[in-house]
Amino acid sequence: MVIILEKNATEGQIEDVIRHLESYGFQVHKSTGVERTIIGAIGVQPNFDTRKISILDGVSEVYRITTPYKLASRSFHEENTVIKIKDVEIGGNKVVLIAGPCSIENEDQIFRMAKVVKDAGGRILRGGAFKPRTSPYSFQGLGEEGLKLIRAAADENDMLVISEVMQIDHIELMEPFVDIYQVGARNMQNFSLIKELGKTTKPVMLKRGIAATIEEWLMSAEYILSSGNRDVFLCERGIRTFEQYTRNTFDLSAIPVVHKKSHLPIIGDPSHATGLRDQVPPMARAAVAAGADGLMIEIHDDPENALSDGPQALLPSSFTKLVDELRLIARAIGREL
Ligand code: PEP
Ligand code: MN
């Protein structure tokens, strides 16, 4: 249930509404917007008489929410969520650029790639230290050593770090090294992991599961939000379809759908979505045109010898050229990059 307070509702009236809701057994989440306060009341009570709340002083409207997610829903939080990390904003007018190699391979490589990202105007460096590989025989990542390297490379270039967390006991280990935890497609419904991430204070980027509907994806975001962490953004990375000519099918339409259904920022990952270098720039351009709040792009300067995802990595020169094009597209729709 969502309770919209009157514009001039007093603190005392708001407190009274909260007290009533709690006494009826609801879990209460308050969202204070520029215009007015909205209260989300969570609890399954199909027969609850909403008039018990609508008659209270200061209450403007009461709605039952039929979507299974509440905190992630735009009806609970009208304004876009903007996540602020140092001087970087995710979900604001600026389209945020996240780039870097698929995996952190060695010191030279991550420092070289950090400089490429920085010079192109990127603010967030990506690189996996713990890799979810389809084959147990493939490179599994450098672990903590890799995290130290990516942190140092990002610091030298005044950038933030995002890296994938695959299991609960790595959350603490990663904490000093990352600014954003990445939840990979394969872990979108690892409920114990995402609930634990909900208890942390760092933003979480939640990738869409390989075969997840948008509703299931938003339900996973709801797990993180309801565990206490409100800094969640989504990443469309392609879904599995019958198509064979791409690694996945980039669901561009997820971008406007998420913007309509949710207040959470959504970025696009054309690298994993297509799996092939030549398809990355067109899909990156399309994602910005579709309104993505950011992009995550994999790059490598020796993709043939990359330890993971070489075929989808852009060479530094193509990446830089692409970013110039993206800037024009962002400007055409009233945004910056
Ligand atoms: C990655 O970002 O390198 C990755 C493994 O992505 P995904 O979880 O989308 O497959
Ligand atoms: Mn990858």
Short mmCIF file of C-alpha atoms in Angstrom, two decimals, residues 9-227:
data_model
loop_
_atom_site.label_atom_id
_atom_site.label_comp_id
_atom_site.label_asym_id
_atom_site.label_seq_id
_atom_site.Cartn_x
_atom_site.Cartn_y
_atom_site.Cartn_z
CA ALA A 9 1.20 17.49 6.08
CA THR A 10 2.98 18.18 9.36
CA GLU A 11 5.69 15.99 10.87
CA GLY A 12 3.24 15.12 13.65
CA GLN A 13 0.63 13.92 11.16
CA ILE A 14 3.20 11.86 9.28
CA GLU A 15 4.37 10.27 12.54
CA ASP A 16 0.76 9.48 13.43
CA VAL A 17 0.16 7.75 10.09
CA ILE A 18 3.33 5.70 10.58
CA ARG A 19 2.27 4.75 14.11
CA HIS A 20 -1.12 3.54 12.85
CA LEU A 21 0.43 1.51 10.04
CA GLU A 22 2.88 -0.14 12.40
CA SER A 23 0.12 -0.97 14.83
CA TYR A 24 -1.70 -2.76 11.97
CA GLY A 25 1.42 -4.83 11.39
CA PHE A 26 2.87 -3.11 8.33
CA GLN A 27 6.56 -2.53 7.73
CA VAL A 28 6.87 1.17 6.94
CA HIS A 29 9.23 2.97 4.53
CA LYS A 30 9.11 6.72 4.26
CA SER A 31 10.21 8.56 1.15
CA THR A 32 10.52 12.32 1.43
CA GLY A 33 10.27 13.90 -1.99
CA VAL A 34 10.64 17.52 -3.05
CA GLU A 35 6.86 17.93 -3.35
CA ARG A 36 5.58 15.60 -0.67
CA THR A 37 6.13 12.59 1.49
CA ILE A 38 5.11 9.13 0.39
CA ILE A 39 4.86 6.19 2.75
CA GLY A 40 5.15 2.61 1.60
CA ALA A 41 3.41 0.08 3.85
CA ILE A 42 4.58 -3.45 3.27
CA GLY A 43 2.80 -6.52 4.51
CA VAL A 44 0.44 -8.98 2.93
CA GLN A 45 -3.04 -8.10 4.22
CA PRO A 46 -5.48 -8.66 1.34
CA ASN A 47 -8.53 -7.69 3.40
CA PHE A 48 -7.12 -4.57 5.02
CA ASP A 49 -9.61 -1.71 4.87
CA THR A 50 -7.59 1.19 3.45
CA ARG A 51 -10.15 3.68 4.82
CA LYS A 52 -8.53 3.16 8.22
CA ILE A 53 -5.62 5.15 6.80
CA SER A 54 -7.33 7.47 4.34
CA ILE A 55 -9.33 9.11 7.17
CA LEU A 56 -6.19 10.11 9.08
CA ASP A 57 -5.18 13.79 9.08
CA GLY A 58 -2.59 14.72 6.48
CA VAL A 59 -3.37 11.78 4.17
CA SER A 60 -4.14 12.69 0.57
CA GLU A 61 -4.45 9.32 -1.18
CA VAL A 62 -4.06 5.64 -0.39
CA TYR A 63 -3.35 3.09 -3.09
CA ARG A 64 -3.00 -0.62 -3.02
CA ILE A 65 -0.02 -1.64 -5.08
CA THR A 66 -0.59 -4.61 -7.27
CA THR A 67 3.02 -5.04 -8.35
CA PRO A 68 4.91 -7.48 -6.12
CA TYR A 69 7.76 -5.00 -5.70
CA LYS A 70 7.13 -1.86 -3.69
CA LEU A 71 10.34 -0.10 -2.76
CA ALA A 72 11.59 -0.48 -6.33
CA SER A 73 8.34 0.83 -7.76
CA ARG A 74 7.91 4.31 -9.14
CA SER A 75 4.57 4.60 -7.41
CA PHE A 76 6.40 4.52 -4.08
CA HIS A 77 9.16 6.91 -5.12
CA GLU A 78 8.15 9.32 -7.88
CA GLU A 79 11.50 10.97 -8.51
CA ASN A 80 14.44 9.21 -10.13
CA THR A 81 16.91 7.77 -7.68
CA VAL A 82 20.28 9.42 -8.13
CA ILE A 83 23.16 7.52 -6.56
CA LYS A 84 26.05 9.73 -5.50
CA ILE A 85 29.52 8.29 -5.04
CA LYS A 86 32.11 10.98 -4.39
CA ASP A 87 31.57 13.37 -7.33
CA VAL A 88 29.97 10.77 -9.61
CA GLU A 89 26.21 10.54 -9.99
CA ILE A 90 24.36 7.55 -11.40
CA GLY A 91 20.82 8.28 -12.53
CA GLY A 92 21.27 12.02 -13.01
CA ASN A 93 21.36 13.93 -16.26
CA LYS A 94 24.85 12.74 -17.05
CA VAL A 95 25.21 9.35 -18.71
CA VAL A 96 27.85 7.53 -16.69
CA LEU A 97 30.59 5.62 -18.44
CA ILE A 98 31.91 2.42 -16.87
CA ALA A 99 34.63 0.61 -18.76
CA GLY A 100 37.61 -1.65 -18.34
CA PRO A 101 38.70 -5.18 -19.06
CA CYS A 102 36.53 -8.21 -18.37
CA SER A 103 39.15 -9.54 -15.95
CA ILE A 104 42.02 -7.91 -14.12
CA GLU A 105 44.93 -9.85 -15.60
CA ASN A 106 48.08 -8.19 -14.30
CA GLU A 107 49.35 -4.82 -13.07
CA ASP A 108 50.42 -3.42 -16.44
CA GLN A 109 47.19 -4.38 -18.14
CA ILE A 110 44.86 -2.79 -15.59
CA PHE A 111 46.94 0.40 -15.37
CA ARG A 112 47.00 0.72 -19.17
CA MET A 113 43.25 0.16 -19.42
CA ALA A 114 42.54 2.58 -16.57
CA LYS A 115 44.30 5.32 -18.49
CA VAL A 116 42.31 4.57 -21.65
CA VAL A 117 39.03 4.81 -19.73
CA LYS A 118 40.09 7.96 -17.93
CA ASP A 119 41.27 9.68 -21.13
CA ALA A 120 37.94 8.95 -22.79
CA GLY A 121 36.10 10.59 -19.89
CA GLY A 122 35.06 7.43 -18.02
CA ARG A 123 34.60 7.76 -14.27
CA ILE A 124 34.28 4.14 -13.20
CA LEU A 125 36.80 1.39 -13.85
CA ARG A 126 35.52 -2.15 -14.16
CA GLY A 127 37.43 -5.40 -13.89
CA GLY A 128 36.61 -8.81 -12.48
CA ALA A 129 38.74 -10.31 -9.73
CA PHE A 130 36.36 -13.21 -9.10
CA LYS A 131 35.04 -14.51 -12.40
CA PRO A 132 31.90 -16.59 -12.90
CA ARG A 133 33.07 -18.78 -15.78
CA THR A 134 30.96 -21.31 -17.60
CA SER A 135 33.87 -23.74 -17.50
CA PRO A 136 35.73 -24.61 -14.29
CA TYR A 137 38.90 -24.85 -16.40
CA SER A 138 38.74 -21.22 -17.55
CA PHE A 139 40.61 -18.39 -15.78
CA GLN A 140 38.83 -17.74 -12.47
CA GLY A 141 40.32 -14.32 -11.65
CA LEU A 142 43.21 -13.00 -9.56
CA GLY A 143 41.13 -12.65 -6.39
CA GLU A 144 42.33 -10.23 -3.71
CA GLU A 145 45.54 -9.51 -5.60
CA GLY A 146 43.44 -8.31 -8.53
CA LEU A 147 41.37 -6.08 -6.27
CA LYS A 148 44.51 -4.37 -4.98
CA LEU A 149 45.63 -3.74 -8.55
CA ILE A 150 42.35 -2.30 -9.78
CA ARG A 151 42.07 -0.06 -6.71
CA ALA A 152 45.54 1.33 -7.31
CA ALA A 153 44.90 1.83 -11.04
CA ALA A 154 41.62 3.64 -10.35
CA ASP A 155 43.15 5.82 -7.63
CA GLU A 156 45.96 6.89 -9.91
CA ASN A 157 43.35 8.07 -12.42
CA ASP A 158 40.81 9.47 -9.97
CA MET A 159 38.20 6.86 -10.84
CA LEU A 160 35.82 4.63 -8.94
CA VAL A 161 35.98 0.83 -8.94
CA ILE A 162 33.26 -1.69 -9.71
CA SER A 163 33.91 -5.41 -9.44
CA GLU A 164 31.78 -8.51 -9.22
CA VAL A 165 31.03 -10.16 -5.90
CA MET A 166 30.13 -13.82 -6.23
CA GLN A 167 29.74 -15.02 -2.67
CA ILE A 168 28.82 -13.72 0.77
CA ASP A 169 32.21 -14.23 2.37
CA HIS A 170 33.82 -12.01 -0.27
CA ILE A 171 31.70 -8.97 0.60
CA GLU A 172 33.92 -7.98 3.49
CA LEU A 173 37.11 -8.87 1.65
CA MET A 174 36.12 -6.63 -1.26
CA GLU A 175 34.86 -3.73 0.82
CA PRO A 176 38.13 -1.75 1.06
CA PHE A 177 38.80 -2.06 -2.68
CA VAL A 178 35.51 -1.38 -4.44
CA ASP A 179 33.08 1.55 -4.63
CA ILE A 180 30.30 -0.48 -6.21
CA TYR A 181 29.50 -4.18 -5.86
CA GLN A 182 28.51 -5.83 -9.13
CA VAL A 183 26.04 -8.70 -8.96
CA GLY A 184 26.44 -10.81 -12.08
CA ALA A 185 23.67 -12.23 -14.22
CA ARG A 186 24.19 -15.69 -12.76
CA ASN A 187 23.68 -14.41 -9.24
CA MET A 188 20.66 -12.15 -9.76
CA GLN A 189 18.52 -14.63 -7.85
CA ASN A 190 21.15 -15.66 -5.33
CA PHE A 191 18.87 -14.39 -2.60
CA SER A 192 21.22 -14.97 0.31
CA LEU A 193 23.96 -12.98 -1.46
CA ILE A 194 21.73 -10.07 -2.46
CA LYS A 195 20.12 -9.86 0.99
CA GLU A 196 23.60 -9.57 2.52
CA LEU A 197 24.46 -6.83 0.01
CA GLY A 198 21.34 -5.05 1.21
CA LYS A 199 23.03 -4.69 4.58
CA THR A 200 26.12 -2.98 3.17
CA THR A 201 26.52 0.75 2.66
CA LYS A 202 28.02 0.63 -0.84
CA PRO A 203 25.96 0.85 -4.03
CA VAL A 204 25.06 -2.35 -5.83
CA MET A 205 24.77 -2.83 -9.59
CA LEU A 206 22.35 -5.66 -10.27
CA LYS A 207 22.72 -7.31 -13.65
CA ARG A 208 19.69 -8.89 -15.24
CA GLY A 209 19.60 -12.68 -15.02
CA ILE A 210 20.14 -14.62 -18.21
CA ALA A 211 16.49 -15.68 -18.36
CA ALA A 212 14.90 -13.20 -15.97
CA THR A 213 11.79 -11.19 -16.66
CA ILE A 214 11.89 -7.51 -15.81
CA GLU A 215 9.55 -8.21 -12.90
CA GLU A 216 11.83 -10.90 -11.48
CA TRP A 217 14.75 -8.49 -11.86
CA LEU A 218 12.91 -5.75 -9.97
CA MET A 219 11.98 -8.30 -7.29
CA SER A 220 15.69 -8.99 -6.82
CA ALA A 221 16.28 -5.25 -6.50
CA GLU A 222 13.50 -5.27 -3.91
CA TYR A 223 15.49 -7.79 -1.84
CA ILE A 224 18.42 -5.38 -1.65
CA LEU A 225 16.26 -2.31 -1.00
CA SER A 226 14.20 -4.01 1.69
CA SER A 227 17.35 -5.16 3.46
#
